[in-house]
């Protein structure tokens, strides 16, 4: 239907006849001449129709916004050059214009950014917008670059099952009823984790897959029910080899796709250091602000919130100094307190140091003369600063103080314009779940502990460190992995510590335990979030902008209306019956 793309028409084609297809980005009838900006996925070119062309001019005069057109014409140099587009030095004088499909009035203009609901309801129009075309093309180049890099280094692209067995991996499974096995279900994979480990045991050495994964969990800007990850696994490796290979891959891919040079090598930081300095296991190193532990400086005060946390082995008292923050009003300070409350803070103490050295703080009265000055000095406070203080359980304080750090960095313009990658290592092996009175795996149950002795692991489970690692970029976890357990006895011991008894372990993971008994090699891997990396490369904060058909935060597809009810007859085929809603049952009783 066409000989060229609109955005690629240039001076080399002057004097030649071209046939183009696209949408009428702009249609202007000036009486003596008609101009149409014709747009396809490569860009825009100006079409010109003059009155002496008869039928061509008449058709051009009828063209409306986003009409679908086919245009044949001759390329000539433009009198008024448009430097904003690639084809801006030429135009096409139409000899034929066909209206392939007229367009009704659109619900929004494609050169505007409509509301989220409109964007997702009319996703086909949203995707037609040039900005969305740019971001989706960035994603395409990212995936192409990753594939080329891995193929050139001997990684095998192997598909793993979508219909599989339900296993605990930290989130709820999506379940699929098995029609041929009444009362039984498949699960959609949260990741290809066990299959890629099995591939290492099967001798494939280096595996990768651009894998679709599914997790039935709450949605947000950087999370969807279904997502795409680059899944990788290596045999006969340790942490350094996995990290070295994958960071080299990221350096090459970022340079190729968006021309960015990432650090060589990436810095490393332990989980404990990241939490202590930044209050996060995915710290944004573009912000120089750091948390300071001040427990020793508050032990003698009369502020019970501080002293209780300082004396508690599991507590923390932390300070965050914000340069120039003394300009914050009381209303703004209250907004910071409300922000901290979202992350678990029960209160937020502060101290403002005026340019004249005067201190304004509601907690100063709880300190003996000179002790408050010592506390401020420990926090590094200077004239014109504000210092926020948090006290309580270590993890909670770290979380809300870390969130304040990010907010302050953005509010005060302290975010460096740079790319700052990081490996976070030495994660805790387990977290203690107080409600269930048992350990849960911080990464997943197949992560190897740093110690190789089972008795040592069981005796020191609370403080055990794993061989897990995350790749972080500008405050985003873009990849995570670990060295895996490759011995059956160690895997059984970890299951036991997680409260998975022998019978349950055999029912859920018998195939893995068996495979580990037949010469399983040491192995490890990592998975990278394609959606998150593409969003970073495209310069957007939401992964929905780089996913063609995402769900809303309410887990719905506004365009198709999914999820939707299923007829009883179709449910009966898979041996399913929907329970009546609780209120309906109550109303009948």
XYZ file of C-alpha atoms in Angstrom:
589
model
C 0.000 0.000 0.000
C 2.929 2.380 0.528
C 6.432 2.968 -0.775
C 7.884 4.907 2.163
C 7.252 5.820 5.795
C 6.105 9.376 6.484
C 8.826 10.289 8.937
C 11.608 9.018 6.647
C 10.815 11.178 3.612
C 13.815 13.499 3.116
C 15.829 15.508 0.572
C 17.146 12.355 -1.091
C 13.618 11.778 -2.459
C 13.107 15.246 -3.990
C 11.526 14.894 -7.414
C 10.384 11.329 -6.776
C 6.844 9.986 -6.457
C 6.003 8.385 -3.102
C 2.949 6.662 -1.669
C 2.378 7.113 2.067
C -0.147 5.822 4.604
C -0.996 7.345 7.943
C -3.278 9.502 10.079
C -4.128 13.162 9.609
C -2.283 14.660 12.550
C -3.339 18.140 11.439
C -5.658 19.113 8.537
C -5.819 22.790 7.547
C -8.000 24.133 4.757
C -6.778 27.680 4.060
C -9.083 28.148 1.073
C -6.351 28.603 -1.476
C -4.439 25.517 -0.294
C -4.892 22.477 1.992
C -2.140 21.271 4.311
C -2.201 17.840 5.979
C 0.405 16.655 8.463
C 0.423 12.926 7.760
C 1.717 10.774 10.629
C 2.810 7.143 10.923
C 5.009 5.371 13.464
C 8.159 6.925 11.995
C 6.982 10.531 12.200
C 5.246 13.290 10.240
C 5.492 14.727 6.733
C 3.590 17.686 5.313
C 1.140 17.005 2.458
C 0.106 19.856 0.169
C -3.046 19.979 -2.023
C -3.707 22.971 -4.281
C -7.055 24.125 -5.835
C -5.975 23.476 -9.416
C -5.693 19.766 -8.568
C -9.469 19.392 -8.672
C -10.554 16.120 -7.077
C -7.377 15.881 -4.967
C -8.106 19.279 -3.419
C -11.761 18.385 -2.858
C -10.808 15.218 -0.989
C -8.173 17.059 1.044
C -10.778 19.638 2.068
C -12.914 16.847 3.599
C -10.126 15.347 5.701
C -10.661 15.569 9.444
C -8.584 14.933 12.550
C -7.117 11.396 12.675
C -8.629 10.352 9.349
C -6.833 7.314 7.973
C -5.322 8.229 4.576
C -3.313 6.953 1.647
C -1.479 9.687 -0.254
C 0.506 9.585 -3.487
C 2.520 12.616 -4.496
C 5.827 14.179 -5.504
C 8.472 15.200 -2.993
C 9.741 18.770 -3.205
C 11.773 21.126 -1.011
C 9.799 23.195 1.508
C 9.911 26.959 1.396
C 9.557 27.218 5.173
C 11.749 24.570 6.842
C 10.416 22.920 9.990
C 13.430 21.903 12.116
C 11.237 20.178 14.715
C 10.612 17.113 12.513
C 12.956 14.865 10.536
C 11.109 15.482 7.252
C 10.955 19.242 7.844
C 12.977 20.206 4.773
C 10.544 18.612 2.311
C 6.838 18.289 1.578
C 4.743 16.033 -0.652
C 2.549 17.634 -3.334
C -0.413 15.249 -3.521
C -1.509 13.762 -6.841
C -3.978 11.398 -5.137
C -5.558 11.282 -1.681
C -7.679 8.336 -0.521
C -9.713 8.430 2.684
C -9.298 4.841 3.870
C -11.340 5.421 7.015
C -12.922 8.520 8.473
C -12.664 9.105 12.221
C -15.406 10.136 14.618
C -14.655 12.902 17.113
C -11.983 11.517 19.439
C -12.497 11.533 23.229
C -9.198 13.438 23.582
C -6.528 15.081 21.444
C -3.456 12.942 20.877
C -1.098 15.852 21.540
C -2.432 16.160 25.080
C -2.004 13.826 28.037
C -5.537 12.702 28.981
C -6.618 11.401 32.363
C -5.651 7.869 33.378
C -9.175 6.464 32.980
C -9.524 7.837 29.447
C -6.050 6.592 28.521
C -6.833 3.032 29.585
C -10.395 2.953 28.236
C -9.277 4.125 24.777
C -5.863 2.506 24.955
C -5.656 2.148 21.159
C -5.813 5.948 20.908
C -3.441 6.498 23.813
C -0.897 4.201 22.167
C -1.245 6.202 18.955
C 0.164 9.274 20.712
C 3.751 10.051 19.615
C 5.010 10.029 23.213
C 3.621 6.531 23.787
C 5.048 5.391 20.460
C 8.461 6.652 21.619
C 8.294 4.855 24.953
C 7.106 1.563 23.460
C 9.901 1.700 20.873
C 12.375 2.180 23.714
C 11.053 -1.019 25.264
C 11.427 -2.851 21.942
C 15.053 -1.724 21.590
C 15.752 -2.811 25.168
C 14.477 -6.355 24.595
C 16.312 -6.615 21.266
C 19.578 -5.472 22.843
C 19.244 -7.948 25.721
C 18.564 -10.848 23.365
C 21.491 -9.995 21.085
C 23.855 -9.670 24.063
C 22.853 -12.996 25.580
C 22.710 -14.913 22.287
C 26.249 -13.767 21.488
C 27.507 -15.223 24.786
C 26.083 -18.701 24.601
C 22.937 -18.323 26.676
C 20.103 -20.590 25.542
C 16.601 -19.170 25.226
C 14.351 -21.868 26.707
C 10.620 -21.572 27.362
C 9.196 -22.879 30.620
C 5.539 -23.777 31.368
C 2.795 -21.224 31.924
C 0.437 -23.825 33.412
C 2.302 -25.187 36.399
C 2.061 -26.199 40.052
C 1.153 -23.787 42.836
C 4.184 -23.108 45.042
C 4.735 -20.465 47.729
C 6.915 -17.639 46.401
C 5.765 -14.700 48.481
C 2.572 -13.677 46.630
C -0.792 -15.208 45.758
C -0.992 -17.480 42.735
C -3.471 -17.078 39.899
C -5.236 -20.435 39.723
C -6.555 -22.170 36.599
C -9.078 -25.038 36.965
C -8.039 -28.244 35.197
C -11.046 -29.398 33.157
C -9.731 -32.948 32.727
C -8.867 -33.303 36.417
C -11.887 -32.394 38.498
C -11.089 -30.482 41.668
C -7.475 -29.839 40.675
C -5.817 -26.640 39.510
C -2.853 -25.297 37.651
C -1.167 -22.058 38.761
C 0.236 -19.335 36.541
C 3.940 -18.901 37.337
C 5.079 -16.128 39.652
C 8.464 -16.754 38.051
C 10.188 -19.654 36.252
C 12.310 -20.171 39.393
C 12.138 -23.933 39.866
C 12.195 -24.744 36.175
C 15.351 -22.736 35.578
C 17.034 -24.482 38.491
C 16.005 -27.812 37.001
C 17.555 -26.718 33.687
C 20.889 -26.227 35.464
C 20.610 -29.720 36.889
C 19.845 -30.930 33.364
C 23.173 -29.573 32.108
C 22.135 -26.496 30.095
C 24.707 -24.312 31.897
C 23.443 -20.856 30.780
C 19.733 -20.142 30.328
C 17.642 -17.055 29.679
C 14.030 -16.293 28.891
C 11.934 -13.174 28.374
C 9.286 -14.581 30.678
C 5.701 -13.594 31.426
C 4.969 -13.844 35.155
C 1.814 -13.467 37.221
C 1.224 -12.398 40.823
C -2.171 -11.798 42.380
C -1.193 -8.807 44.497
C -2.010 -5.124 44.958
C -1.085 -2.889 42.036
C 0.838 0.400 42.015
C 2.877 2.508 39.604
C 5.712 -0.034 39.417
C 3.702 -3.263 39.760
C 1.189 -5.148 37.599
C -0.678 -8.462 37.923
C 1.207 -9.736 34.878
C 4.670 -8.547 34.055
C 7.730 -9.389 31.991
C 11.146 -10.284 33.291
C 14.473 -11.292 31.859
C 15.078 -14.567 33.651
C 18.645 -15.932 33.805
C 20.412 -18.856 35.433
C 24.051 -20.006 35.473
C 25.641 -23.293 36.515
C 29.058 -23.577 38.228
C 29.112 -19.963 39.434
C 29.411 -17.855 42.567
C 28.002 -14.407 43.312
C 30.887 -12.504 41.739
C 30.489 -14.292 38.402
C 26.719 -13.674 38.196
C 27.079 -10.036 39.206
C 30.043 -9.404 36.914
C 28.293 -10.857 33.870
C 24.957 -9.126 34.404
C 26.350 -5.691 35.216
C 28.481 -5.879 32.048
C 25.278 -6.700 30.171
C 23.492 -3.694 31.679
C 26.388 -1.362 30.871
C 26.374 -2.457 27.223
C 22.589 -2.372 26.872
C 22.177 1.089 28.443
C 24.926 2.436 26.192
C 23.300 0.914 23.097
C 19.667 1.816 23.796
C 19.874 5.301 25.352
C 23.560 6.246 25.145
C 24.139 6.162 28.931
C 27.445 5.056 30.464
C 26.880 3.244 33.761
C 29.602 2.900 36.390
C 32.303 0.260 35.942
C 32.233 -1.578 38.249
C 28.933 -1.100 40.063
C 29.501 -0.331 43.761
C 28.518 -3.002 46.327
C 26.756 -2.391 49.625
C 25.481 -4.820 52.219
C 21.790 -4.847 53.113
C 22.657 -3.825 56.689
C 24.644 -0.792 55.500
C 21.909 0.260 53.077
C 19.276 0.159 55.819
C 21.525 2.004 58.283
C 22.529 4.810 55.901
C 19.462 5.152 53.699
C 16.570 3.331 55.407
C 15.983 1.268 52.266
C 17.247 -1.884 50.578
C 16.993 -0.031 47.245
C 18.668 3.293 48.054
C 18.653 6.142 45.573
C 22.312 7.179 45.558
C 21.523 10.328 43.583
C 20.430 11.858 46.902
C 23.390 12.554 49.214
C 21.270 12.719 52.396
C 21.917 9.940 54.917
C 20.345 8.760 58.150
C 22.411 9.046 61.329
C 21.935 6.788 64.352
C 21.685 8.926 67.501
C 20.621 6.407 70.162
C 23.703 7.064 72.306
C 22.972 10.807 72.335
C 19.403 10.419 73.656
C 19.796 7.785 76.368
C 19.893 10.373 79.156
C 16.933 12.469 77.992
C 13.432 12.505 79.448
C 11.637 11.850 76.140
C 10.311 8.324 76.675
C 9.774 7.614 72.963
C 13.506 8.140 72.404
C 14.784 6.352 75.511
C 12.577 3.286 75.021
C 13.830 2.847 71.451
C 17.434 3.527 72.480
C 17.314 0.813 75.148
C 15.517 -1.744 72.954
C 17.958 -4.114 71.143
C 15.510 -4.142 68.222
C 14.936 -0.382 68.308
C 16.354 2.601 66.502
C 16.615 6.346 66.967
C 17.631 8.002 63.699
C 18.118 11.568 62.516
C 17.822 13.061 59.029
C 19.399 16.460 58.388
C 17.952 18.493 55.514
C 20.206 21.380 54.440
C 18.221 24.615 54.185
C 15.170 22.924 55.687
C 14.636 25.579 58.354
C 12.505 27.380 55.744
C 9.766 24.770 56.180
C 6.578 26.148 57.706
C 4.660 24.342 60.417
C 2.111 23.292 57.814
C 4.868 21.814 55.642
C 6.361 20.005 58.635
C 2.931 18.512 59.320
C 2.862 17.311 55.692
C 6.183 15.558 56.266
C 4.744 13.934 59.395
C 1.698 12.749 57.445
C 3.992 11.312 54.768
C 5.996 9.446 57.421
C 2.766 8.099 58.929
C 2.019 6.321 55.639
C 5.132 4.237 56.284
C 4.407 3.431 59.938
C 5.514 6.510 61.903
C 3.467 7.250 65.012
C 4.988 10.702 65.268
C 7.802 12.826 63.914
C 10.067 15.006 66.040
C 12.081 17.861 64.581
C 14.480 20.684 65.315
C 14.950 23.821 63.220
C 18.181 25.830 63.368
C 17.702 29.419 62.303
C 20.312 31.394 60.405
C 20.979 33.204 63.685
C 21.671 29.908 65.471
C 18.361 29.885 67.388
C 16.867 26.400 67.870
C 13.146 25.758 67.496
C 12.137 22.258 68.620
C 9.226 20.860 70.652
C 11.495 18.160 72.136
C 14.374 20.389 73.324
C 12.712 20.691 76.759
C 13.294 16.976 77.403
C 17.097 17.373 77.308
C 19.511 18.707 79.882
C 21.432 21.881 79.035
C 24.029 21.129 76.390
C 22.713 17.611 75.638
C 20.408 18.822 72.869
C 23.288 20.666 71.237
C 25.275 17.427 71.402
C 22.387 15.590 69.698
C 22.212 18.177 66.900
C 25.968 18.017 66.436
C 25.755 14.230 66.163
C 23.153 14.707 63.398
C 25.485 17.132 61.612
C 23.035 20.031 61.860
C 24.102 23.520 60.781
C 22.456 26.917 60.738
C 19.497 27.010 58.350
C 18.863 23.240 58.575
C 16.008 21.146 59.882
C 16.572 17.759 61.485
C 13.839 15.133 61.630
C 14.014 12.368 64.254
C 12.401 8.944 64.217
C 12.260 6.391 67.035
C 10.789 2.925 67.389
C 11.278 -0.563 65.942
C 14.336 -0.683 63.683
C 12.570 -1.726 60.481
C 9.682 0.724 60.896
C 11.977 3.672 61.665
C 14.185 2.798 58.717
C 11.145 2.662 56.415
C 9.591 6.017 57.295
C 12.901 7.864 57.651
C 13.971 6.443 54.298
C 10.705 7.708 52.783
C 11.317 11.166 54.275
C 14.797 11.150 52.747
C 13.351 10.572 49.276
C 10.662 13.238 49.721
C 13.168 15.800 51.018
C 15.540 15.032 48.163
C 12.832 15.809 45.601
C 11.330 18.772 47.465
C 14.681 20.521 47.954
C 16.122 19.729 44.522
C 18.800 17.426 45.904
C 18.406 14.647 43.319
C 21.527 14.461 41.163
C 20.937 14.294 37.408
C 22.795 11.016 36.974
C 22.532 7.230 36.728
C 23.631 5.555 39.971
C 23.609 1.724 39.914
C 24.343 -0.414 42.943
C 24.488 -4.028 44.070
C 22.864 -4.628 47.458
C 24.207 -7.880 48.947
C 24.180 -10.020 52.086
C 20.454 -9.943 52.696
C 19.017 -11.593 55.810
C 18.108 -15.196 55.122
C 14.823 -15.007 57.045
C 12.315 -12.591 58.541
C 10.389 -13.500 61.680
C 6.616 -13.320 61.220
C 5.280 -12.446 64.677
C 1.671 -13.129 63.703
C 2.316 -16.612 62.312
C 5.152 -17.289 64.788
C 7.478 -18.593 62.113
C 10.247 -17.564 59.758
C 9.559 -16.468 56.180
C 12.135 -16.301 53.404
C 13.251 -12.751 52.580
C 13.932 -13.673 48.932
C 12.504 -17.152 48.341
C 12.937 -20.613 49.905
C 15.574 -21.695 47.357
C 18.168 -19.037 48.223
C 21.369 -20.442 49.666
C 22.538 -19.342 53.121
C 26.019 -17.869 53.505
C 26.922 -20.686 55.920
C 27.286 -24.199 54.591
C 26.684 -25.914 57.922
C 23.068 -26.920 58.655
C 23.547 -26.958 62.445
C 25.002 -23.438 62.312
C 22.071 -22.226 60.190
C 19.483 -23.651 62.585
C 21.257 -22.270 65.642
C 21.563 -18.754 64.214
C 18.514 -18.488 61.973
C 17.521 -15.022 63.230
C 20.832 -13.503 62.145
C 21.586 -15.778 59.173
C 22.728 -14.038 55.993
C 21.767 -15.269 52.535
C 23.687 -15.313 49.268
C 21.077 -13.039 47.717
C 21.737 -9.842 45.779
C 19.690 -7.078 44.136
C 20.633 -4.681 41.360
C 19.367 -1.188 42.143
C 19.296 1.816 39.811
C 18.283 5.302 40.948
C 16.253 3.935 43.825
C 14.554 1.191 41.805
C 15.174 -2.511 42.265
C 15.586 -3.562 38.637
C 16.836 -7.084 39.292
C 17.227 -9.620 42.047
C 18.743 -13.048 42.437
C 20.854 -15.374 44.498
C 23.072 -18.376 44.578
C 20.696 -21.335 45.001
C 20.677 -24.244 47.392
C 22.132 -27.189 45.487
C 22.039 -29.858 48.227
C 18.918 -31.774 49.129
C 19.694 -31.857 52.872
C 20.201 -28.084 53.045
C 16.984 -27.467 51.090
C 15.076 -29.712 53.494
C 16.591 -27.858 56.450
C 15.482 -24.497 55.049
C 11.969 -25.841 54.449
C 11.911 -27.000 58.057
C 12.953 -23.560 59.341
C 10.178 -22.009 57.231
C 7.601 -24.268 58.861
C 7.206 -26.490 55.803
C 7.028 -30.013 57.178
C 8.451 -33.081 55.461
C 5.070 -34.217 54.110
C 4.208 -30.755 52.739
C 7.681 -30.359 51.263
C 7.378 -33.696 49.508
C 3.917 -32.813 48.127
C 4.931 -29.389 46.841
C 8.621 -29.766 46.049
C 9.287 -33.490 45.791
C 10.538 -33.163 42.209
C 13.064 -30.502 43.272
C 14.322 -32.466 46.279
C 14.757 -35.512 44.049
C 16.631 -33.523 41.408
C 18.999 -32.139 44.046
C 19.985 -35.705 44.954
C 21.321 -36.572 41.505
C 24.427 -34.439 41.181
C 22.970 -30.942 41.090
C 25.763 -28.434 40.366
C 26.256 -25.185 42.283
C 24.155 -22.626 40.444
C 22.685 -19.154 40.712
C 20.754 -16.614 38.767
C 18.947 -13.347 38.573
C 15.754 -11.879 37.112
C 15.423 -8.346 35.760
C 12.174 -6.403 35.497
C 11.816 -5.478 31.829
C 8.924 -3.127 32.602
C 10.873 -1.184 35.243
C 14.030 -0.909 33.152
C 12.048 0.234 30.113
C 10.273 2.866 32.231
C 13.600 4.195 33.515
C 15.021 4.344 30.004
C 11.899 6.074 28.681
C 11.926 8.629 31.494
C 8.544 7.775 33.004
C 7.685 6.948 36.618
C 4.920 4.463 35.735
C 5.480 1.072 34.137
C 1.980 1.404 32.645
C 3.530 3.765 30.094
C 5.737 0.993 28.673
C 3.163 -1.827 28.789
C 0.821 -1.956 25.818
C -2.299 -3.044 27.713
C -1.866 -2.599 31.482
C -4.401 -2.995 34.275
C -5.630 -0.214 36.548
C -4.679 -0.105 40.229
C -8.040 -1.806 40.734
C -6.778 -4.770 38.649
C -9.127 -4.087 35.715
C -8.707 -3.659 31.970
C -10.955 -0.701 31.179
C -10.700 -1.299 27.447
C -11.954 -4.915 27.390
C -13.882 -4.954 30.669
C -11.798 -7.753 32.203
C -12.297 -9.384 34.615
C -15.890 -10.291 33.804
C -18.498 -12.877 34.893
C -18.419 -16.321 33.259
C -21.664 -18.135 32.287
C -22.673 -21.024 34.573
C -22.466 -23.513 31.706
C -18.845 -22.626 31.032
C -18.008 -22.810 34.732
C -19.626 -26.245 34.931
C -17.228 -27.518 32.260
C -14.319 -26.879 34.651
C -16.232 -28.121 37.711
C -16.536 -24.644 39.281
C -19.483 -22.987 40.973
C -19.369 -19.371 42.184
C -20.403 -18.903 45.800
C -23.126 -16.386 46.460
C -21.982 -13.087 47.932
C -22.208 -12.888 51.709
C -24.827 -10.135 51.672
C -27.070 -12.159 49.321
C -26.871 -15.175 51.609
C -27.603 -13.006 54.635
C -30.597 -11.453 52.894
C -32.151 -14.853 52.234
C -31.840 -16.116 55.811
